[in-house]
Short mmCIF file of N, CA and C and ligand atoms in Angstrom, two decimals:
data_model
loop_
_atom_site.label_atom_id
_atom_site.label_comp_id
_atom_site.label_asym_id
_atom_site.label_seq_id
_atom_site.Cartn_x
_atom_site.Cartn_y
_atom_site.Cartn_z
N UNK A 1 -3.33 23.56 -0.22
CA UNK A 1 -2.21 23.70 -1.13
C UNK A 1 -2.54 23.00 -2.44
N UNK A 2 -2.09 23.57 -3.52
CA UNK A 2 -2.17 22.91 -4.81
C UNK A 2 -1.21 23.58 -5.77
N UNK A 3 -0.85 22.88 -6.78
CA UNK A 3 0.04 23.43 -7.80
C UNK A 3 -0.17 22.67 -9.10
N UNK A 4 0.30 23.24 -10.19
CA UNK A 4 0.19 22.57 -11.48
C UNK A 4 1.27 21.48 -11.58
N UNK A 5 0.85 20.33 -12.07
CA UNK A 5 1.80 19.23 -12.26
C UNK A 5 1.72 18.78 -13.72
N UNK A 6 2.74 18.02 -14.14
CA UNK A 6 2.80 17.55 -15.52
C UNK A 6 2.62 16.04 -15.58
N UNK A 7 2.13 15.57 -16.72
CA UNK A 7 1.97 14.13 -16.93
C UNK A 7 3.32 13.48 -17.14
N UNK A 8 3.49 12.32 -16.55
CA UNK A 8 4.68 11.51 -16.77
C UNK A 8 4.32 10.25 -17.50
N UNK A 9 4.88 9.15 -17.07
CA UNK A 9 4.62 7.85 -17.72
C UNK A 9 3.26 7.29 -17.31
N UNK A 10 2.77 6.35 -18.10
CA UNK A 10 1.58 5.59 -17.72
C UNK A 10 1.98 4.13 -17.69
N UNK A 11 1.68 3.47 -16.59
CA UNK A 11 2.04 2.07 -16.41
C UNK A 11 0.75 1.27 -16.21
N UNK A 12 0.58 0.22 -17.00
CA UNK A 12 -0.65 -0.57 -16.94
C UNK A 12 -0.26 -2.02 -16.74
N UNK A 13 -0.97 -2.70 -15.84
CA UNK A 13 -0.63 -4.10 -15.60
C UNK A 13 -1.64 -4.79 -14.73
N UNK A 14 -1.24 -5.95 -14.27
CA UNK A 14 -2.11 -6.69 -13.36
C UNK A 14 -1.28 -7.23 -12.21
N UNK A 15 -1.97 -7.46 -11.11
CA UNK A 15 -1.30 -7.98 -9.92
C UNK A 15 -1.51 -9.49 -9.84
N UNK A 16 -0.57 -10.16 -9.20
CA UNK A 16 -0.64 -11.62 -9.07
C UNK A 16 -1.71 -12.02 -8.07
N UNK A 17 -2.32 -13.17 -8.30
CA UNK A 17 -3.32 -13.72 -7.38
C UNK A 17 -2.66 -13.97 -6.02
N UNK A 18 -3.35 -13.55 -4.97
CA UNK A 18 -2.91 -13.85 -3.61
C UNK A 18 -2.11 -12.77 -2.91
N UNK A 19 -1.62 -11.78 -3.66
CA UNK A 19 -0.82 -10.73 -3.02
C UNK A 19 -1.72 -9.75 -2.28
N UNK A 20 -1.12 -9.01 -1.36
CA UNK A 20 -1.86 -7.97 -0.65
C UNK A 20 -2.03 -6.77 -1.59
N UNK A 21 -3.26 -6.33 -1.79
CA UNK A 21 -3.55 -5.31 -2.79
C UNK A 21 -2.77 -4.02 -2.54
N UNK A 22 -2.83 -3.49 -1.34
CA UNK A 22 -2.16 -2.21 -1.04
C UNK A 22 -0.64 -2.34 -1.14
N UNK A 23 -0.10 -3.40 -0.54
CA UNK A 23 1.36 -3.61 -0.57
C UNK A 23 1.85 -3.82 -2.00
N UNK A 24 1.08 -4.53 -2.81
CA UNK A 24 1.50 -4.80 -4.19
C UNK A 24 1.49 -3.52 -5.03
N UNK A 25 0.50 -2.65 -4.81
CA UNK A 25 0.48 -1.38 -5.54
C UNK A 25 1.67 -0.51 -5.14
N UNK A 26 2.02 -0.51 -3.87
CA UNK A 26 3.19 0.26 -3.43
C UNK A 26 4.47 -0.34 -3.99
N UNK A 27 4.51 -1.65 -4.13
CA UNK A 27 5.69 -2.29 -4.72
C UNK A 27 5.85 -1.89 -6.18
N UNK A 28 4.73 -1.81 -6.92
CA UNK A 28 4.80 -1.36 -8.31
C UNK A 28 5.38 0.05 -8.37
N UNK A 29 4.94 0.92 -7.46
CA UNK A 29 5.46 2.29 -7.43
C UNK A 29 6.96 2.31 -7.16
N UNK A 30 7.40 1.50 -6.20
CA UNK A 30 8.83 1.45 -5.89
C UNK A 30 9.61 0.91 -7.08
N UNK A 31 9.12 -0.16 -7.69
CA UNK A 31 9.85 -0.79 -8.80
C UNK A 31 9.93 0.12 -10.02
N UNK A 32 8.91 0.95 -10.24
CA UNK A 32 8.89 1.82 -11.41
C UNK A 32 9.39 3.23 -11.09
N UNK A 33 9.65 3.49 -9.80
CA UNK A 33 10.16 4.81 -9.40
C UNK A 33 9.12 5.90 -9.46
N UNK A 34 7.85 5.54 -9.29
CA UNK A 34 6.79 6.56 -9.29
C UNK A 34 6.59 7.06 -7.86
N UNK A 35 6.87 8.34 -7.65
CA UNK A 35 6.71 8.95 -6.32
C UNK A 35 5.52 9.89 -6.26
N UNK A 36 4.93 10.18 -7.42
CA UNK A 36 3.76 11.05 -7.49
C UNK A 36 2.88 10.53 -8.61
N UNK A 37 1.61 10.29 -8.31
CA UNK A 37 0.77 9.74 -9.37
C UNK A 37 -0.65 9.47 -8.92
N UNK A 38 -1.33 8.80 -9.82
CA UNK A 38 -2.75 8.49 -9.64
C UNK A 38 -2.95 7.02 -10.02
N UNK A 39 -3.84 6.35 -9.31
CA UNK A 39 -4.07 4.93 -9.52
C UNK A 39 -5.55 4.65 -9.72
N UNK A 40 -5.86 3.82 -10.69
CA UNK A 40 -7.21 3.28 -10.82
C UNK A 40 -7.07 1.78 -11.04
N UNK A 41 -8.07 1.03 -10.59
CA UNK A 41 -8.02 -0.42 -10.76
C UNK A 41 -9.42 -1.00 -10.67
N UNK A 42 -9.56 -2.17 -11.31
CA UNK A 42 -10.77 -2.99 -11.17
C UNK A 42 -10.32 -4.44 -11.01
N UNK A 43 -11.21 -5.28 -10.55
CA UNK A 43 -10.86 -6.68 -10.39
C UNK A 43 -11.69 -7.33 -9.32
N UNK A 44 -11.07 -8.23 -8.57
CA UNK A 44 -11.77 -8.95 -7.52
C UNK A 44 -10.79 -9.31 -6.41
N UNK A 45 -11.31 -9.43 -5.21
CA UNK A 45 -10.49 -9.81 -4.06
C UNK A 45 -11.12 -11.04 -3.39
N UNK A 46 -10.28 -11.81 -2.70
CA UNK A 46 -10.80 -12.98 -1.98
C UNK A 46 -11.17 -12.62 -0.55
N UNK A 47 -10.63 -11.51 -0.06
CA UNK A 47 -11.05 -10.94 1.22
C UNK A 47 -10.64 -9.47 1.21
N UNK A 48 -11.29 -8.69 2.06
CA UNK A 48 -11.02 -7.24 2.03
C UNK A 48 -10.98 -6.67 3.44
N UNK A 49 -10.17 -5.61 3.59
CA UNK A 49 -10.10 -4.88 4.85
C UNK A 49 -10.02 -3.40 4.50
N UNK A 50 -10.98 -2.64 4.99
CA UNK A 50 -11.00 -1.20 4.71
C UNK A 50 -11.20 -0.43 6.00
N UNK A 51 -10.77 0.83 5.96
CA UNK A 51 -10.88 1.69 7.13
C UNK A 51 -11.91 2.78 6.93
N UNK A 52 -12.42 3.24 8.06
CA UNK A 52 -13.31 4.40 8.10
C UNK A 52 -12.73 5.31 9.17
N UNK A 53 -12.44 6.56 8.81
CA UNK A 53 -11.79 7.47 9.76
C UNK A 53 -12.83 8.13 10.67
N UNK A 54 -12.71 7.84 11.94
CA UNK A 54 -13.59 8.45 12.94
C UNK A 54 -13.05 9.85 13.23
N UNK A 55 -13.74 10.86 12.72
CA UNK A 55 -13.24 12.23 12.78
C UNK A 55 -13.23 12.79 14.21
N UNK A 56 -14.10 12.29 15.06
CA UNK A 56 -14.13 12.77 16.45
C UNK A 56 -12.99 12.15 17.27
N UNK A 57 -12.86 10.83 17.14
CA UNK A 57 -11.85 10.12 17.94
C UNK A 57 -10.49 10.11 17.25
N UNK A 58 -10.49 10.46 15.96
CA UNK A 58 -9.25 10.55 15.19
C UNK A 58 -8.50 9.22 15.10
N UNK A 59 -9.25 8.17 14.88
CA UNK A 59 -8.65 6.85 14.66
C UNK A 59 -9.43 6.17 13.54
N UNK A 60 -8.76 5.25 12.87
CA UNK A 60 -9.43 4.44 11.86
C UNK A 60 -10.13 3.26 12.53
N UNK A 61 -11.37 3.04 12.16
CA UNK A 61 -12.07 1.81 12.52
C UNK A 61 -12.00 0.93 11.28
N UNK A 62 -11.62 -0.33 11.45
CA UNK A 62 -11.45 -1.21 10.30
C UNK A 62 -12.58 -2.23 10.21
N UNK A 63 -12.96 -2.49 8.98
CA UNK A 63 -13.99 -3.48 8.68
C UNK A 63 -13.33 -4.56 7.82
N UNK A 64 -13.63 -5.80 8.11
CA UNK A 64 -13.03 -6.89 7.35
C UNK A 64 -14.10 -7.83 6.82
N UNK A 65 -13.95 -8.22 5.57
CA UNK A 65 -14.87 -9.19 4.96
C UNK A 65 -14.04 -10.35 4.43
N UNK A 66 -14.24 -11.51 4.97
CA UNK A 66 -13.49 -12.69 4.55
C UNK A 66 -14.28 -13.48 3.51
N UNK A 67 -14.52 -12.83 2.37
CA UNK A 67 -15.25 -13.51 1.29
C UNK A 67 -14.95 -12.81 -0.03
N UNK A 68 -15.22 -13.52 -1.15
CA UNK A 68 -14.93 -12.93 -2.46
C UNK A 68 -15.80 -11.71 -2.74
N UNK A 69 -15.17 -10.69 -3.28
CA UNK A 69 -15.86 -9.44 -3.61
C UNK A 69 -15.29 -8.90 -4.91
N UNK A 70 -16.13 -8.17 -5.63
CA UNK A 70 -15.66 -7.46 -6.82
C UNK A 70 -15.07 -6.12 -6.41
N UNK A 71 -14.01 -5.71 -7.10
CA UNK A 71 -13.54 -4.33 -6.98
C UNK A 71 -14.27 -3.55 -8.06
N UNK A 72 -15.31 -2.82 -7.70
CA UNK A 72 -16.02 -2.01 -8.69
C UNK A 72 -15.15 -0.85 -9.13
N UNK A 73 -14.42 -0.29 -8.15
CA UNK A 73 -13.57 0.85 -8.44
C UNK A 73 -12.53 1.02 -7.35
N UNK A 74 -11.31 1.26 -7.78
CA UNK A 74 -10.26 1.67 -6.85
C UNK A 74 -9.72 2.98 -7.39
N UNK A 75 -9.72 3.98 -6.53
CA UNK A 75 -9.17 5.29 -6.91
C UNK A 75 -8.15 5.66 -5.85
N UNK A 76 -6.98 6.07 -6.30
CA UNK A 76 -5.96 6.40 -5.32
C UNK A 76 -4.92 7.34 -5.87
N UNK A 77 -4.04 7.76 -4.97
CA UNK A 77 -2.92 8.59 -5.39
C UNK A 77 -1.64 8.08 -4.75
N UNK A 78 -0.52 8.57 -5.30
CA UNK A 78 0.80 8.18 -4.83
C UNK A 78 1.56 9.45 -4.47
N UNK A 79 2.13 9.47 -3.29
CA UNK A 79 3.00 10.58 -2.91
C UNK A 79 4.04 10.03 -1.95
N UNK A 80 4.87 10.90 -1.42
CA UNK A 80 5.96 10.44 -0.57
C UNK A 80 5.57 10.46 0.90
N UNK A 81 5.96 9.40 1.60
CA UNK A 81 5.80 9.36 3.05
C UNK A 81 6.97 8.56 3.61
N UNK A 82 7.60 9.08 4.60
CA UNK A 82 8.75 8.40 5.23
C UNK A 82 9.80 8.02 4.18
N UNK A 83 9.99 8.87 3.19
CA UNK A 83 11.06 8.70 2.21
C UNK A 83 10.77 7.76 1.05
N UNK A 84 9.56 7.18 1.00
CA UNK A 84 9.24 6.28 -0.11
C UNK A 84 7.85 6.52 -0.62
N UNK A 85 7.51 5.88 -1.77
CA UNK A 85 6.16 6.07 -2.31
C UNK A 85 5.10 5.47 -1.39
N UNK A 86 4.02 6.21 -1.22
CA UNK A 86 2.93 5.81 -0.34
C UNK A 86 1.64 5.89 -1.14
N UNK A 87 0.89 4.79 -1.12
CA UNK A 87 -0.38 4.74 -1.85
C UNK A 87 -1.53 5.01 -0.90
N UNK A 88 -2.36 5.98 -1.25
CA UNK A 88 -3.61 6.26 -0.54
C UNK A 88 -4.72 5.92 -1.51
N UNK A 89 -5.51 4.90 -1.18
CA UNK A 89 -6.53 4.44 -2.12
C UNK A 89 -7.84 4.15 -1.40
N UNK A 90 -8.91 4.39 -2.11
CA UNK A 90 -10.25 4.03 -1.64
C UNK A 90 -10.84 3.03 -2.62
N UNK A 91 -11.60 2.07 -2.08
CA UNK A 91 -12.20 1.05 -2.93
C UNK A 91 -13.71 1.00 -2.73
N UNK A 92 -14.40 0.77 -3.82
CA UNK A 92 -15.81 0.40 -3.77
C UNK A 92 -15.87 -1.07 -4.16
N UNK A 93 -16.46 -1.88 -3.28
CA UNK A 93 -16.54 -3.33 -3.48
C UNK A 93 -18.00 -3.72 -3.64
N UNK A 94 -18.22 -4.90 -4.22
CA UNK A 94 -19.59 -5.40 -4.34
C UNK A 94 -19.63 -6.88 -3.99
N UNK A 95 -20.71 -7.28 -3.35
CA UNK A 95 -20.89 -8.68 -2.99
C UNK A 95 -21.64 -9.42 -4.10
N UNK A 96 -22.03 -10.68 -3.82
CA UNK A 96 -22.65 -11.52 -4.85
C UNK A 96 -24.06 -11.08 -5.21
N UNK A 97 -24.58 -10.11 -4.50
CA UNK A 97 -25.89 -9.54 -4.84
C UNK A 97 -25.76 -8.18 -5.50
N UNK A 98 -24.52 -7.76 -5.73
CA UNK A 98 -24.31 -6.47 -6.36
C UNK A 98 -24.40 -5.29 -5.42
N UNK A 99 -24.42 -5.58 -4.15
CA UNK A 99 -24.49 -4.49 -3.16
C UNK A 99 -23.10 -3.89 -2.98
N UNK A 100 -23.05 -2.59 -2.99
CA UNK A 100 -21.77 -1.89 -2.92
C UNK A 100 -21.49 -1.33 -1.55
N UNK A 101 -20.19 -1.35 -1.19
CA UNK A 101 -19.72 -0.73 0.05
C UNK A 101 -18.23 -0.58 -0.11
N UNK A 102 -17.58 0.00 0.84
CA UNK A 102 -16.14 0.17 0.68
C UNK A 102 -15.56 1.09 1.71
N UNK A 103 -14.40 1.64 1.39
CA UNK A 103 -13.71 2.52 2.33
C UNK A 103 -12.26 2.71 1.94
N UNK A 104 -11.50 3.12 2.95
CA UNK A 104 -10.08 3.41 2.81
C UNK A 104 -9.32 2.07 2.77
N UNK A 105 -8.69 1.79 1.64
CA UNK A 105 -8.02 0.50 1.46
C UNK A 105 -6.93 0.30 2.51
N UNK A 106 -7.00 -0.86 3.19
CA UNK A 106 -6.02 -1.18 4.21
C UNK A 106 -5.32 -2.48 3.88
N UNK A 107 -4.15 -2.70 4.52
CA UNK A 107 -3.47 -3.98 4.36
C UNK A 107 -4.38 -5.07 4.90
N UNK A 108 -4.36 -6.23 4.23
CA UNK A 108 -5.25 -7.31 4.62
C UNK A 108 -6.29 -7.60 3.55
N UNK A 109 -6.12 -6.95 2.39
CA UNK A 109 -7.01 -7.18 1.25
C UNK A 109 -6.25 -8.05 0.24
N UNK A 110 -6.77 -9.23 -0.03
CA UNK A 110 -6.06 -10.21 -0.87
C UNK A 110 -6.59 -10.20 -2.30
N UNK A 111 -5.68 -10.04 -3.25
CA UNK A 111 -6.04 -9.98 -4.67
C UNK A 111 -6.46 -11.35 -5.19
N UNK A 112 -7.58 -11.38 -5.89
CA UNK A 112 -7.93 -12.55 -6.70
C UNK A 112 -7.49 -12.26 -8.13
N UNK A 113 -7.86 -11.10 -8.62
CA UNK A 113 -7.39 -10.60 -9.91
C UNK A 113 -7.50 -9.08 -9.85
N UNK A 114 -6.50 -8.40 -10.40
CA UNK A 114 -6.57 -6.93 -10.35
C UNK A 114 -5.82 -6.34 -11.53
N UNK A 115 -6.54 -5.51 -12.29
CA UNK A 115 -5.96 -4.78 -13.42
C UNK A 115 -5.89 -3.32 -13.04
N UNK A 116 -4.71 -2.74 -13.17
CA UNK A 116 -4.52 -1.36 -12.70
C UNK A 116 -3.90 -0.48 -13.78
N UNK A 117 -4.12 0.82 -13.63
CA UNK A 117 -3.42 1.83 -14.42
C UNK A 117 -2.81 2.81 -13.44
N UNK A 118 -1.51 3.01 -13.56
CA UNK A 118 -0.76 3.95 -12.71
C UNK A 118 -0.29 5.10 -13.60
N UNK A 119 -0.75 6.30 -13.28
CA UNK A 119 -0.35 7.47 -14.05
C UNK A 119 0.62 8.30 -13.21
N UNK A 120 1.80 8.45 -13.75
CA UNK A 120 2.83 9.23 -13.05
C UNK A 120 2.64 10.73 -13.31
N UNK A 121 2.88 11.51 -12.30
CA UNK A 121 2.89 12.96 -12.46
C UNK A 121 4.25 13.50 -12.04
N UNK A 122 4.61 14.61 -12.62
CA UNK A 122 5.90 15.25 -12.32
C UNK A 122 5.63 16.64 -11.77
N UNK A 123 6.33 16.96 -10.71
CA UNK A 123 6.12 18.24 -10.04
C UNK A 123 7.48 18.87 -9.69
N UNK A 124 7.51 20.20 -9.74
CA UNK A 124 8.75 20.90 -9.36
C UNK A 124 9.09 20.62 -7.90
N UNK A 125 8.03 20.53 -7.09
CA UNK A 125 8.23 20.26 -5.66
C UNK A 125 7.56 18.95 -5.29
N UNK A 126 8.17 18.23 -4.37
CA UNK A 126 7.64 16.93 -3.96
C UNK A 126 6.34 17.07 -3.18
N UNK A 127 5.51 16.03 -3.27
CA UNK A 127 4.33 15.92 -2.42
C UNK A 127 4.70 14.97 -1.29
N UNK A 128 4.82 15.53 -0.09
CA UNK A 128 5.25 14.75 1.06
C UNK A 128 4.15 14.76 2.13
N UNK A 129 3.83 13.58 2.63
CA UNK A 129 2.82 13.48 3.70
C UNK A 129 3.47 13.69 5.06
N UNK A 130 2.75 14.43 5.91
CA UNK A 130 3.23 14.68 7.27
C UNK A 130 2.01 14.85 8.16
N UNK A 131 2.16 14.65 9.47
CA UNK A 131 1.01 14.78 10.37
C UNK A 131 0.35 16.15 10.26
N UNK A 132 -0.98 16.15 10.21
CA UNK A 132 -1.76 17.38 10.11
C UNK A 132 -2.55 17.57 11.41
N UNK A 133 -2.28 18.68 12.09
CA UNK A 133 -2.87 18.91 13.41
C UNK A 133 -4.39 19.10 13.33
N UNK A 134 -4.89 19.67 12.25
CA UNK A 134 -6.33 19.95 12.15
C UNK A 134 -7.19 18.69 12.03
N UNK A 135 -6.62 17.65 11.45
CA UNK A 135 -7.41 16.43 11.18
C UNK A 135 -6.89 15.18 11.88
N UNK A 136 -5.63 15.20 12.28
CA UNK A 136 -5.02 13.99 12.82
C UNK A 136 -4.56 13.03 11.74
N UNK A 137 -4.74 13.42 10.48
CA UNK A 137 -4.35 12.59 9.35
C UNK A 137 -2.95 12.94 8.88
N UNK A 138 -2.39 12.12 8.02
CA UNK A 138 -1.11 12.39 7.38
C UNK A 138 -1.41 12.98 6.01
N UNK A 139 -1.23 14.29 5.88
CA UNK A 139 -1.64 15.00 4.65
C UNK A 139 -0.45 15.67 3.98
N UNK A 140 -0.68 16.13 2.74
CA UNK A 140 0.38 16.81 2.01
C UNK A 140 0.70 18.16 2.66
N UNK A 141 1.97 18.37 2.84
CA UNK A 141 2.45 19.62 3.41
C UNK A 141 2.83 20.56 2.27
N UNK A 142 2.54 21.82 2.46
CA UNK A 142 2.98 22.80 1.47
C UNK A 142 4.46 23.05 1.69
N UNK A 143 5.24 22.64 0.69
CA UNK A 143 6.70 22.76 0.81
C UNK A 143 7.15 24.21 0.68
N UNK A 144 6.21 25.13 0.40
CA UNK A 144 6.52 26.56 0.35
C UNK A 144 7.05 27.01 -0.98
ZN1 ZN B 201 -8.41 7.44 2.85
#
């Protein structure tokens, strides 16, 4: 499914030290009323937790790093799930040697510093996540 959408507001800011990265981004969406959009961010975290989706077993395996890391890139989107804004984001992180790794951003990632840009989009029809039988993931449903 896809459709043409329009640009809305652009919100730029930074997150407070110590907050959970994923939860804080969702809070920004709730506070600004963004239900559809795109997110980019850079910064650093004091610890990180990311998921890798096991396509055969249909479960996320989580990896956790309890050490300072750079956020080389965070790319994500915002849509509706369970009646509120839901952030789906992937991060590329780097360690003190510049080695990169990452995955599906999960709760448990603590912000050291984070600068983000949230771009709102406007659509005639909502983007709502619902269980997808083909993948086991929660994906956008075609509202018809
Ligand atoms: Zn993902």
